[in-house]
């Protein structure tokens, strides 16, 4: 455990034993009785965190799921938990020239035609402010968070058309930071992503393809553990929503957006942060 994380845990312990709020949340899951039955969904970065929770929900609703990621050990563990309706492929999303081949290879290997993709892979280097940003950290985040997802979307659309699919779903995992002023790469990549979601939706909805995004607030994952540790179950966080969110909450929204009951929704960025990104006049 890093020194920074140790200090945060100590500070949280002190606050929790004084006047700090304690917030605990029970996740309510909707049983849609197999609303994704026979759907074939690929989820990038699907071995942990939000990606894993979305994969779990999709499997529970009858989908065949393929998760991708760079760490085979984590992928194997996820597949074992998710069961026979989940397969995994070791793949680095930055390997742009191999994306279309990946989609074709999955189709051939598992004898399926993919119909939906969840573009979840991403990184944050938590620089704090622009003074700590380097060219290397800038490029790494833009390449992973935006460039790779851009080309994954492009090649997935081309794949759907080549397979003559009349319907399809692209779901991006964005962030509440896209709606806030940001001078570090992470939020800037998500802002670009939101613009892409809206543009692709305008182009493709008439072709039967829906494009949406979910913009989570700070969610309990490995990415946020350095500054939003909730290992003790207390989800309190000092922000307008008063708390950290859970991957399972995001997964419920993802399932709704991937299912046919939301056919009238496209080009939307759905925030799963209880409005934390909003700036009411009385707080300005």
Short mmCIF file of N, CA and C in Angstrom, two decimals, residues 68-246:
data_model
loop_
_atom_site.label_atom_id
_atom_site.label_comp_id
_atom_site.label_asym_id
_atom_site.label_seq_id
_atom_site.Cartn_x
_atom_site.Cartn_y
_atom_site.Cartn_z
N UNK A 68 -12.58 -8.31 -22.78
CA UNK A 68 -11.20 -8.15 -23.22
C UNK A 68 -10.41 -7.38 -22.17
N UNK A 69 -9.11 -7.51 -22.25
CA UNK A 69 -8.20 -6.81 -21.36
C UNK A 69 -6.79 -7.28 -21.60
N UNK A 70 -5.84 -6.66 -20.92
CA UNK A 70 -4.43 -7.00 -21.12
C UNK A 70 -3.92 -8.05 -20.16
N UNK A 71 -4.58 -8.19 -19.01
CA UNK A 71 -4.10 -9.09 -17.97
C UNK A 71 -4.88 -10.40 -18.01
N UNK A 72 -4.22 -11.46 -18.51
CA UNK A 72 -4.93 -12.74 -18.67
C UNK A 72 -5.34 -13.33 -17.33
N UNK A 73 -4.53 -13.15 -16.31
CA UNK A 73 -4.88 -13.68 -14.99
C UNK A 73 -6.21 -13.11 -14.51
N UNK A 74 -6.37 -11.79 -14.63
CA UNK A 74 -7.63 -11.16 -14.21
C UNK A 74 -8.80 -11.60 -15.09
N UNK A 75 -8.54 -11.77 -16.37
CA UNK A 75 -9.59 -12.22 -17.29
C UNK A 75 -10.05 -13.64 -16.94
N UNK A 76 -9.12 -14.51 -16.62
CA UNK A 76 -9.46 -15.89 -16.26
C UNK A 76 -10.30 -15.92 -14.99
N UNK A 77 -9.91 -15.12 -14.01
CA UNK A 77 -10.67 -15.06 -12.76
C UNK A 77 -12.09 -14.59 -13.01
N UNK A 78 -12.22 -13.54 -13.84
CA UNK A 78 -13.54 -13.01 -14.17
C UNK A 78 -14.39 -14.04 -14.89
N UNK A 79 -13.81 -14.72 -15.86
CA UNK A 79 -14.54 -15.74 -16.62
C UNK A 79 -15.03 -16.86 -15.71
N UNK A 80 -14.19 -17.29 -14.77
CA UNK A 80 -14.59 -18.34 -13.84
C UNK A 80 -15.80 -17.92 -13.01
N UNK A 81 -15.82 -16.65 -12.62
CA UNK A 81 -16.94 -16.14 -11.84
C UNK A 81 -18.20 -16.00 -12.69
N UNK A 82 -18.03 -15.57 -13.93
CA UNK A 82 -19.17 -15.26 -14.79
C UNK A 82 -19.79 -16.49 -15.44
N UNK A 83 -19.04 -17.57 -15.57
CA UNK A 83 -19.63 -18.82 -16.04
C UNK A 83 -19.54 -19.05 -17.53
N UNK A 84 -20.34 -20.01 -17.99
CA UNK A 84 -20.20 -20.52 -19.36
C UNK A 84 -20.65 -19.52 -20.43
N UNK A 85 -21.42 -18.53 -20.05
CA UNK A 85 -21.85 -17.55 -21.05
C UNK A 85 -20.89 -16.38 -21.20
N UNK A 86 -19.69 -16.55 -20.64
CA UNK A 86 -18.65 -15.54 -20.78
C UNK A 86 -17.38 -16.18 -21.33
N UNK A 87 -16.77 -15.51 -22.29
CA UNK A 87 -15.46 -15.89 -22.80
C UNK A 87 -14.55 -14.66 -22.69
N UNK A 88 -13.26 -14.89 -22.79
CA UNK A 88 -12.35 -13.75 -22.73
C UNK A 88 -11.32 -13.81 -23.84
N UNK A 89 -10.82 -12.64 -24.22
CA UNK A 89 -9.76 -12.52 -25.20
C UNK A 89 -8.74 -11.53 -24.66
N UNK A 90 -7.49 -11.93 -24.60
CA UNK A 90 -6.43 -11.01 -24.19
C UNK A 90 -6.18 -10.05 -25.35
N UNK A 91 -6.42 -8.76 -25.09
CA UNK A 91 -6.27 -7.77 -26.16
C UNK A 91 -6.01 -6.40 -25.57
N UNK A 92 -5.03 -5.72 -26.10
CA UNK A 92 -4.72 -4.34 -25.73
C UNK A 92 -5.47 -3.41 -26.68
N UNK A 93 -6.37 -2.62 -26.15
CA UNK A 93 -7.19 -1.74 -26.99
C UNK A 93 -6.37 -0.73 -27.78
N UNK A 94 -5.13 -0.49 -27.35
CA UNK A 94 -4.27 0.42 -28.09
C UNK A 94 -3.73 -0.20 -29.38
N UNK A 95 -3.94 -1.48 -29.56
CA UNK A 95 -3.50 -2.17 -30.77
C UNK A 95 -4.53 -1.95 -31.88
N UNK A 96 -4.60 -0.72 -32.34
CA UNK A 96 -5.68 -0.27 -33.21
C UNK A 96 -5.75 -1.05 -34.52
N UNK A 97 -4.61 -1.36 -35.10
CA UNK A 97 -4.60 -2.04 -36.40
C UNK A 97 -5.15 -3.46 -36.33
N UNK A 98 -5.35 -3.99 -35.12
CA UNK A 98 -5.85 -5.36 -34.98
C UNK A 98 -7.31 -5.42 -34.51
N UNK A 99 -7.95 -4.27 -34.35
CA UNK A 99 -9.31 -4.26 -33.80
C UNK A 99 -10.29 -4.99 -34.70
N UNK A 100 -10.28 -4.67 -35.98
CA UNK A 100 -11.25 -5.32 -36.88
C UNK A 100 -11.01 -6.82 -36.93
N UNK A 101 -9.75 -7.22 -36.97
CA UNK A 101 -9.43 -8.65 -36.96
C UNK A 101 -9.93 -9.31 -35.68
N UNK A 102 -9.83 -8.60 -34.55
CA UNK A 102 -10.34 -9.13 -33.30
C UNK A 102 -11.83 -9.45 -33.42
N UNK A 103 -12.59 -8.52 -33.95
CA UNK A 103 -14.04 -8.72 -34.08
C UNK A 103 -14.35 -9.90 -34.99
N UNK A 104 -13.64 -10.01 -36.09
CA UNK A 104 -13.85 -11.12 -37.02
C UNK A 104 -13.44 -12.44 -36.39
N UNK A 105 -12.33 -12.43 -35.68
CA UNK A 105 -11.85 -13.66 -35.05
C UNK A 105 -12.81 -14.17 -33.98
N UNK A 106 -13.40 -13.23 -33.22
CA UNK A 106 -14.39 -13.62 -32.21
C UNK A 106 -15.60 -14.26 -32.89
N UNK A 107 -16.06 -13.65 -33.97
CA UNK A 107 -17.21 -14.18 -34.70
C UNK A 107 -16.94 -15.60 -35.18
N UNK A 108 -15.75 -15.80 -35.74
CA UNK A 108 -15.41 -17.10 -36.29
C UNK A 108 -15.21 -18.14 -35.19
N UNK A 109 -14.48 -17.77 -34.14
CA UNK A 109 -14.16 -18.73 -33.08
C UNK A 109 -15.40 -19.20 -32.34
N UNK A 110 -16.33 -18.28 -32.04
CA UNK A 110 -17.50 -18.63 -31.24
C UNK A 110 -18.77 -18.77 -32.07
N UNK A 111 -18.64 -18.64 -33.39
CA UNK A 111 -19.77 -18.79 -34.30
C UNK A 111 -20.93 -17.86 -33.93
N UNK A 112 -20.60 -16.60 -33.74
CA UNK A 112 -21.61 -15.59 -33.38
C UNK A 112 -21.39 -14.34 -34.22
N UNK A 113 -22.41 -13.50 -34.23
CA UNK A 113 -22.26 -12.15 -34.79
C UNK A 113 -22.49 -11.17 -33.64
N UNK A 114 -21.48 -10.39 -33.35
CA UNK A 114 -21.61 -9.41 -32.27
C UNK A 114 -22.66 -8.37 -32.62
N UNK A 115 -23.42 -7.92 -31.62
CA UNK A 115 -24.42 -6.88 -31.88
C UNK A 115 -24.24 -5.66 -31.00
N UNK A 116 -23.45 -5.79 -29.92
CA UNK A 116 -23.29 -4.67 -28.99
C UNK A 116 -21.86 -4.62 -28.49
N UNK A 117 -21.42 -3.41 -28.17
CA UNK A 117 -20.09 -3.23 -27.59
C UNK A 117 -20.17 -2.22 -26.45
N UNK A 118 -19.48 -2.53 -25.37
CA UNK A 118 -19.34 -1.60 -24.25
C UNK A 118 -17.88 -1.17 -24.22
N UNK A 119 -17.65 0.09 -24.51
CA UNK A 119 -16.29 0.63 -24.58
C UNK A 119 -15.94 1.21 -23.21
N UNK A 120 -15.36 0.33 -22.40
CA UNK A 120 -15.14 0.65 -21.00
C UNK A 120 -13.67 0.90 -20.66
N UNK A 121 -12.74 0.41 -21.45
CA UNK A 121 -11.33 0.50 -21.08
C UNK A 121 -10.88 1.95 -20.98
N UNK A 122 -10.09 2.23 -19.96
CA UNK A 122 -9.60 3.59 -19.77
C UNK A 122 -8.66 3.66 -18.59
N UNK A 123 -7.90 4.75 -18.53
CA UNK A 123 -6.97 4.96 -17.43
C UNK A 123 -7.03 6.41 -16.97
N UNK A 124 -6.62 6.63 -15.74
CA UNK A 124 -6.45 7.99 -15.21
C UNK A 124 -5.15 8.03 -14.43
N UNK A 125 -4.32 9.02 -14.69
CA UNK A 125 -3.03 9.13 -14.01
C UNK A 125 -3.05 10.14 -12.88
N UNK A 126 -4.20 10.77 -12.64
CA UNK A 126 -4.42 11.59 -11.44
C UNK A 126 -3.31 12.64 -11.23
N UNK A 127 -3.04 13.44 -12.25
CA UNK A 127 -1.94 14.41 -12.12
C UNK A 127 -2.25 15.58 -11.18
N UNK A 128 -3.51 15.79 -10.89
CA UNK A 128 -3.86 16.90 -9.99
C UNK A 128 -4.16 18.18 -10.74
N UNK A 129 -3.16 18.72 -11.45
CA UNK A 129 -3.39 19.89 -12.30
C UNK A 129 -2.39 19.88 -13.45
N UNK A 130 -2.53 20.84 -14.35
CA UNK A 130 -1.76 20.85 -15.59
C UNK A 130 -0.25 20.88 -15.37
N UNK A 131 0.19 21.43 -14.21
CA UNK A 131 1.62 21.56 -13.98
C UNK A 131 2.32 20.20 -13.85
N UNK A 132 1.53 19.15 -13.57
CA UNK A 132 2.11 17.81 -13.41
C UNK A 132 1.96 16.95 -14.66
N UNK A 133 1.34 17.50 -15.70
CA UNK A 133 1.11 16.73 -16.92
C UNK A 133 2.36 16.74 -17.79
N UNK A 134 2.75 15.57 -18.25
CA UNK A 134 3.87 15.46 -19.18
C UNK A 134 3.34 15.04 -20.54
N UNK A 135 4.16 15.17 -21.55
CA UNK A 135 3.74 14.73 -22.88
C UNK A 135 3.44 13.23 -22.86
N UNK A 136 4.24 12.49 -22.11
CA UNK A 136 4.03 11.05 -22.03
C UNK A 136 2.69 10.71 -21.38
N UNK A 137 2.38 11.37 -20.25
CA UNK A 137 1.12 11.08 -19.56
C UNK A 137 -0.08 11.55 -20.39
N UNK A 138 0.09 12.67 -21.10
CA UNK A 138 -0.96 13.18 -21.97
C UNK A 138 -1.27 12.16 -23.07
N UNK A 139 -0.23 11.72 -23.78
CA UNK A 139 -0.41 10.78 -24.89
C UNK A 139 -0.98 9.45 -24.42
N UNK A 140 -0.50 8.98 -23.28
CA UNK A 140 -0.95 7.68 -22.78
C UNK A 140 -2.45 7.69 -22.51
N UNK A 141 -2.95 8.76 -21.91
CA UNK A 141 -4.38 8.82 -21.60
C UNK A 141 -5.23 9.07 -22.83
N UNK A 142 -4.77 9.95 -23.72
CA UNK A 142 -5.54 10.18 -24.95
C UNK A 142 -5.56 8.94 -25.83
N UNK A 143 -4.45 8.23 -25.89
CA UNK A 143 -4.40 7.02 -26.71
C UNK A 143 -5.33 5.94 -26.17
N UNK A 144 -5.33 5.76 -24.85
CA UNK A 144 -6.14 4.70 -24.25
C UNK A 144 -7.60 5.08 -24.13
N UNK A 145 -7.87 6.28 -23.67
CA UNK A 145 -9.25 6.68 -23.36
C UNK A 145 -10.04 7.16 -24.58
N UNK A 146 -9.35 7.80 -25.50
CA UNK A 146 -10.09 8.35 -26.64
C UNK A 146 -9.73 7.70 -27.97
N UNK A 147 -8.46 7.70 -28.32
CA UNK A 147 -8.08 7.17 -29.64
C UNK A 147 -8.49 5.72 -29.82
N UNK A 148 -8.18 4.88 -28.84
CA UNK A 148 -8.52 3.46 -28.99
C UNK A 148 -10.03 3.26 -29.04
N UNK A 149 -10.78 4.00 -28.22
CA UNK A 149 -12.25 3.87 -28.23
C UNK A 149 -12.85 4.43 -29.52
N UNK A 150 -12.24 5.48 -30.04
CA UNK A 150 -12.69 6.04 -31.32
C UNK A 150 -12.61 4.97 -32.41
N UNK A 151 -11.46 4.32 -32.51
CA UNK A 151 -11.27 3.35 -33.58
C UNK A 151 -12.01 2.04 -33.30
N UNK A 152 -12.19 1.70 -32.03
CA UNK A 152 -13.03 0.54 -31.71
C UNK A 152 -14.45 0.79 -32.23
N UNK A 153 -14.96 2.00 -31.99
CA UNK A 153 -16.30 2.35 -32.46
C UNK A 153 -16.36 2.34 -33.99
N UNK A 154 -15.38 2.93 -34.63
CA UNK A 154 -15.33 2.97 -36.09
C UNK A 154 -15.36 1.57 -36.69
N UNK A 155 -14.48 0.71 -36.18
CA UNK A 155 -14.40 -0.64 -36.75
C UNK A 155 -15.60 -1.50 -36.37
N UNK A 156 -16.18 -1.24 -35.20
CA UNK A 156 -17.38 -1.99 -34.83
C UNK A 156 -18.54 -1.62 -35.74
N UNK A 157 -18.67 -0.35 -36.08
CA UNK A 157 -19.72 0.08 -37.01
C UNK A 157 -19.50 -0.55 -38.38
N UNK A 158 -18.26 -0.58 -38.82
CA UNK A 158 -17.96 -1.20 -40.10
C UNK A 158 -18.25 -2.70 -40.06
N UNK A 159 -17.96 -3.32 -38.94
CA UNK A 159 -18.25 -4.75 -38.74
C UNK A 159 -19.75 -5.01 -38.82
N UNK A 160 -20.55 -4.21 -38.13
CA UNK A 160 -22.00 -4.39 -38.15
C UNK A 160 -22.56 -4.28 -39.57
N UNK A 161 -22.03 -3.33 -40.32
CA UNK A 161 -22.52 -3.15 -41.68
C UNK A 161 -22.07 -4.30 -42.59
N UNK A 162 -20.85 -4.78 -42.39
CA UNK A 162 -20.36 -5.91 -43.18
C UNK A 162 -21.18 -7.17 -42.91
N UNK A 163 -21.63 -7.32 -41.66
CA UNK A 163 -22.44 -8.49 -41.29
C UNK A 163 -23.92 -8.26 -41.58
N UNK A 164 -24.24 -7.09 -42.12
CA UNK A 164 -25.63 -6.73 -42.46
C UNK A 164 -26.56 -6.78 -41.24
N UNK A 165 -26.00 -6.38 -40.10
CA UNK A 165 -26.82 -6.26 -38.90
C UNK A 165 -27.71 -5.04 -39.03
N UNK A 166 -29.00 -5.21 -38.79
CA UNK A 166 -29.93 -4.10 -38.90
C UNK A 166 -30.08 -3.34 -37.59
N UNK A 167 -29.54 -3.91 -36.51
CA UNK A 167 -29.59 -3.24 -35.22
C UNK A 167 -28.26 -3.44 -34.51
N UNK A 168 -27.89 -2.47 -33.67
CA UNK A 168 -26.66 -2.58 -32.91
C UNK A 168 -26.61 -1.54 -31.81
N UNK A 169 -25.71 -1.76 -30.87
CA UNK A 169 -25.56 -0.84 -29.74
C UNK A 169 -24.11 -0.56 -29.47
N UNK A 170 -23.78 0.72 -29.35
CA UNK A 170 -22.48 1.15 -28.86
C UNK A 170 -22.71 1.91 -27.56
N UNK A 171 -22.07 1.44 -26.50
CA UNK A 171 -22.20 2.09 -25.21
C UNK A 171 -20.81 2.45 -24.70
N UNK A 172 -20.55 3.75 -24.56
CA UNK A 172 -19.28 4.24 -24.06
C UNK A 172 -19.37 4.48 -22.56
N UNK A 173 -18.28 4.25 -21.84
CA UNK A 173 -18.21 4.62 -20.43
C UNK A 173 -17.40 5.91 -20.35
N UNK A 174 -18.10 6.99 -20.11
CA UNK A 174 -17.50 8.33 -20.04
C UNK A 174 -17.24 8.67 -18.57
N UNK A 175 -17.46 9.90 -18.17
CA UNK A 175 -17.20 10.32 -16.80
C UNK A 175 -17.88 11.65 -16.54
N UNK A 176 -18.23 11.88 -15.27
CA UNK A 176 -18.78 13.18 -14.91
C UNK A 176 -17.79 14.31 -15.17
N UNK A 177 -16.49 13.99 -15.22
CA UNK A 177 -15.47 15.01 -15.43
C UNK A 177 -15.62 15.70 -16.79
N UNK A 178 -16.30 15.04 -17.73
CA UNK A 178 -16.49 15.63 -19.06
C UNK A 178 -17.36 16.88 -19.01
N UNK A 179 -18.13 17.04 -17.95
CA UNK A 179 -19.01 18.20 -17.80
C UNK A 179 -18.47 19.21 -16.80
N UNK A 180 -17.21 19.05 -16.44
CA UNK A 180 -16.58 19.97 -15.51
C UNK A 180 -15.35 20.59 -16.16
N UNK A 181 -14.91 21.72 -15.66
CA UNK A 181 -13.70 22.34 -16.19
C UNK A 181 -12.50 21.49 -15.78
N UNK A 182 -11.71 21.07 -16.77
CA UNK A 182 -10.58 20.18 -16.49
C UNK A 182 -9.36 20.63 -17.26
N UNK A 183 -8.20 20.61 -16.59
CA UNK A 183 -6.96 20.95 -17.28
C UNK A 183 -5.98 19.79 -17.28
N UNK A 184 -6.48 18.58 -16.97
CA UNK A 184 -5.66 17.38 -17.08
C UNK A 184 -6.31 16.43 -18.08
N UNK A 185 -5.52 15.55 -18.67
CA UNK A 185 -5.99 14.77 -19.82
C UNK A 185 -7.23 13.92 -19.59
N UNK A 186 -7.40 13.32 -18.41
CA UNK A 186 -8.50 12.38 -18.22
C UNK A 186 -9.84 13.02 -18.58
N UNK A 187 -10.16 14.16 -17.96
CA UNK A 187 -11.43 14.82 -18.23
C UNK A 187 -11.56 15.28 -19.67
N UNK A 188 -10.44 15.70 -20.26
CA UNK A 188 -10.46 16.14 -21.65
C UNK A 188 -10.77 14.99 -22.60
N UNK A 189 -10.25 13.80 -22.29
CA UNK A 189 -10.56 12.64 -23.14
C UNK A 189 -12.04 12.30 -23.07
N UNK A 190 -12.62 12.43 -21.89
CA UNK A 190 -14.03 12.09 -21.73
C UNK A 190 -14.93 13.14 -22.39
N UNK A 191 -14.49 14.39 -22.36
CA UNK A 191 -15.23 15.44 -23.06
C UNK A 191 -15.27 15.15 -24.55
N UNK A 192 -14.14 14.75 -25.11
CA UNK A 192 -14.09 14.40 -26.53
C UNK A 192 -14.98 13.20 -26.82
N UNK A 193 -14.99 12.24 -25.91
CA UNK A 193 -15.82 11.05 -26.07
C UNK A 193 -17.29 11.41 -26.16
N UNK A 194 -17.75 12.33 -25.31
CA UNK A 194 -19.15 12.72 -25.32
C UNK A 194 -19.56 13.33 -26.64
N UNK A 195 -18.69 14.14 -27.21
CA UNK A 195 -18.97 14.74 -28.52
C UNK A 195 -19.07 13.65 -29.58
N UNK A 196 -18.20 12.66 -29.51
CA UNK A 196 -18.24 11.55 -30.46
C UNK A 196 -19.54 10.77 -30.34
N UNK A 197 -19.98 10.51 -29.13
CA UNK A 197 -21.23 9.79 -28.90
C UNK A 197 -22.40 10.49 -29.61
N UNK A 198 -22.48 11.79 -29.43
CA UNK A 198 -23.59 12.55 -30.02
C UNK A 198 -23.53 12.55 -31.54
N UNK A 199 -22.33 12.71 -32.08
CA UNK A 199 -22.18 12.74 -33.53
C UNK A 199 -22.48 11.38 -34.16
N UNK A 200 -21.95 10.32 -33.57
CA UNK A 200 -22.20 8.98 -34.13
C UNK A 200 -23.68 8.62 -34.06
N UNK A 201 -24.33 9.04 -32.99
CA UNK A 201 -25.76 8.76 -32.87
C UNK A 201 -26.54 9.43 -34.00
N UNK A 202 -26.22 10.69 -34.29
CA UNK A 202 -26.92 11.41 -35.36
C UNK A 202 -26.71 10.73 -36.71
N UNK A 203 -25.55 10.16 -36.91
CA UNK A 203 -25.26 9.50 -38.18
C UNK A 203 -25.92 8.11 -38.28
N UNK A 204 -25.98 7.39 -37.17
CA UNK A 204 -26.28 5.97 -37.25
C UNK A 204 -27.66 5.53 -36.75
N UNK A 205 -28.38 6.38 -36.03
CA UNK A 205 -29.65 5.92 -35.47
C UNK A 205 -30.61 5.48 -36.57
N UNK A 206 -30.64 6.20 -37.66
CA UNK A 206 -31.54 5.84 -38.77
C UNK A 206 -31.16 4.51 -39.41
N UNK A 207 -29.94 4.04 -39.11
CA UNK A 207 -29.50 2.74 -39.61
C UNK A 207 -29.73 1.63 -38.60
N UNK A 208 -30.44 1.97 -37.52
CA UNK A 208 -30.76 0.96 -36.51
C UNK A 208 -29.71 0.80 -35.42
N UNK A 209 -28.73 1.69 -35.40
CA UNK A 209 -27.63 1.57 -34.43
C UNK A 209 -27.73 2.70 -33.41
N UNK A 210 -27.79 2.32 -32.15
CA UNK A 210 -27.87 3.32 -31.08
C UNK A 210 -26.51 3.52 -30.45
N UNK A 211 -26.22 4.78 -30.10
CA UNK A 211 -24.94 5.14 -29.49
C UNK A 211 -25.23 5.99 -28.26
N UNK A 212 -24.81 5.51 -27.11
CA UNK A 212 -25.02 6.23 -25.85
C UNK A 212 -23.77 6.15 -24.98
N UNK A 213 -23.80 6.90 -23.89
CA UNK A 213 -22.70 6.84 -22.93
C UNK A 213 -23.26 6.91 -21.52
N UNK A 214 -22.54 6.29 -20.61
CA UNK A 214 -22.81 6.45 -19.18
C UNK A 214 -21.65 7.25 -18.61
N UNK A 215 -21.97 8.25 -17.80
CA UNK A 215 -20.95 9.10 -17.19
C UNK A 215 -20.99 8.92 -15.67
N UNK A 216 -20.23 7.96 -15.16
CA UNK A 216 -20.26 7.73 -13.71
C UNK A 216 -19.60 8.86 -12.93
N UNK A 217 -20.03 9.00 -11.69
CA UNK A 217 -19.29 9.81 -10.74
C UNK A 217 -18.16 8.96 -10.19
N UNK A 218 -17.54 9.40 -9.11
CA UNK A 218 -16.48 8.61 -8.49
C UNK A 218 -17.07 7.29 -8.03
N UNK A 219 -16.55 6.20 -8.60
CA UNK A 219 -17.10 4.87 -8.38
C UNK A 219 -16.04 3.99 -7.73
N UNK A 220 -16.45 3.11 -6.87
CA UNK A 220 -15.53 2.26 -6.10
C UNK A 220 -14.86 1.23 -7.01
N UNK A 221 -13.70 1.56 -7.54
CA UNK A 221 -12.92 0.66 -8.38
C UNK A 221 -11.45 0.82 -8.04
N UNK A 222 -10.63 0.02 -8.66
CA UNK A 222 -9.18 0.15 -8.45
C UNK A 222 -8.69 1.53 -8.88
N UNK A 223 -9.31 2.11 -9.92
CA UNK A 223 -8.87 3.40 -10.44
C UNK A 223 -9.02 4.51 -9.41
N UNK A 224 -10.02 4.38 -8.54
CA UNK A 224 -10.30 5.45 -7.58
C UNK A 224 -9.84 5.15 -6.17
N UNK A 225 -9.24 3.98 -5.95
CA UNK A 225 -8.94 3.56 -4.58
C UNK A 225 -7.95 4.46 -3.86
N UNK A 226 -7.12 5.19 -4.61
CA UNK A 226 -6.13 6.06 -3.98
C UNK A 226 -6.76 7.28 -3.31
N UNK A 227 -7.92 7.71 -3.80
CA UNK A 227 -8.52 8.92 -3.23
C UNK A 227 -9.98 8.74 -2.79
N UNK A 228 -10.53 7.57 -2.99
CA UNK A 228 -11.93 7.35 -2.60
C UNK A 228 -12.08 5.95 -2.02
N UNK A 229 -11.28 5.64 -1.03
CA UNK A 229 -11.28 4.31 -0.44
C UNK A 229 -12.57 4.10 0.35
N UNK A 230 -13.26 3.02 0.03
CA UNK A 230 -14.50 2.69 0.75
C UNK A 230 -14.45 1.25 1.21
N UNK A 231 -13.25 0.78 1.56
CA UNK A 231 -13.08 -0.62 1.94
C UNK A 231 -13.80 -0.96 3.23
N UNK A 232 -14.13 0.05 4.04
CA UNK A 232 -14.86 -0.20 5.28
C UNK A 232 -16.38 -0.16 5.07
N UNK A 233 -16.78 0.02 3.81
CA UNK A 233 -18.21 0.05 3.51
C UNK A 233 -18.84 1.42 3.56
N UNK A 234 -18.13 2.38 4.16
CA UNK A 234 -18.66 3.74 4.23
C UNK A 234 -18.43 4.45 2.90
N UNK A 235 -19.51 4.82 2.23
CA UNK A 235 -19.42 5.43 0.90
C UNK A 235 -19.40 6.95 0.95
N UNK A 236 -19.28 7.52 2.15
CA UNK A 236 -19.28 8.98 2.24
C UNK A 236 -18.11 9.59 1.46
N UNK A 237 -18.42 10.68 0.76
CA UNK A 237 -17.39 11.48 0.09
C UNK A 237 -17.83 12.93 0.14
N UNK A 238 -16.92 13.82 0.36
CA UNK A 238 -17.24 15.23 0.48
C UNK A 238 -17.48 15.85 -0.89
N UNK A 239 -18.70 15.73 -1.38
CA UNK A 239 -19.11 16.30 -2.67
C UNK A 239 -20.62 16.51 -2.61
N UNK A 240 -21.20 17.04 -3.65
CA UNK A 240 -22.62 17.40 -3.60
C UNK A 240 -23.53 16.19 -3.46
N UNK A 241 -23.10 15.04 -3.98
CA UNK A 241 -23.92 13.84 -3.86
C UNK A 241 -23.69 13.12 -2.53
N UNK A 242 -22.68 13.53 -1.79
CA UNK A 242 -22.38 13.01 -0.46
C UNK A 242 -21.76 11.61 -0.45
N UNK A 243 -21.55 11.00 -1.64
CA UNK A 243 -21.08 9.63 -1.57
C UNK A 243 -20.36 9.16 -2.83
N UNK A 244 -19.66 8.03 -2.66
CA UNK A 244 -19.08 7.28 -3.76
C UNK A 244 -20.17 6.36 -4.31
N UNK A 245 -20.05 6.00 -5.59
CA UNK A 245 -21.03 5.10 -6.20
C UNK A 245 -20.41 3.72 -6.41
N UNK A 246 -21.25 2.75 -6.72
CA UNK A 246 -20.80 1.36 -6.85
C UNK A 246 -20.94 0.88 -8.29
#
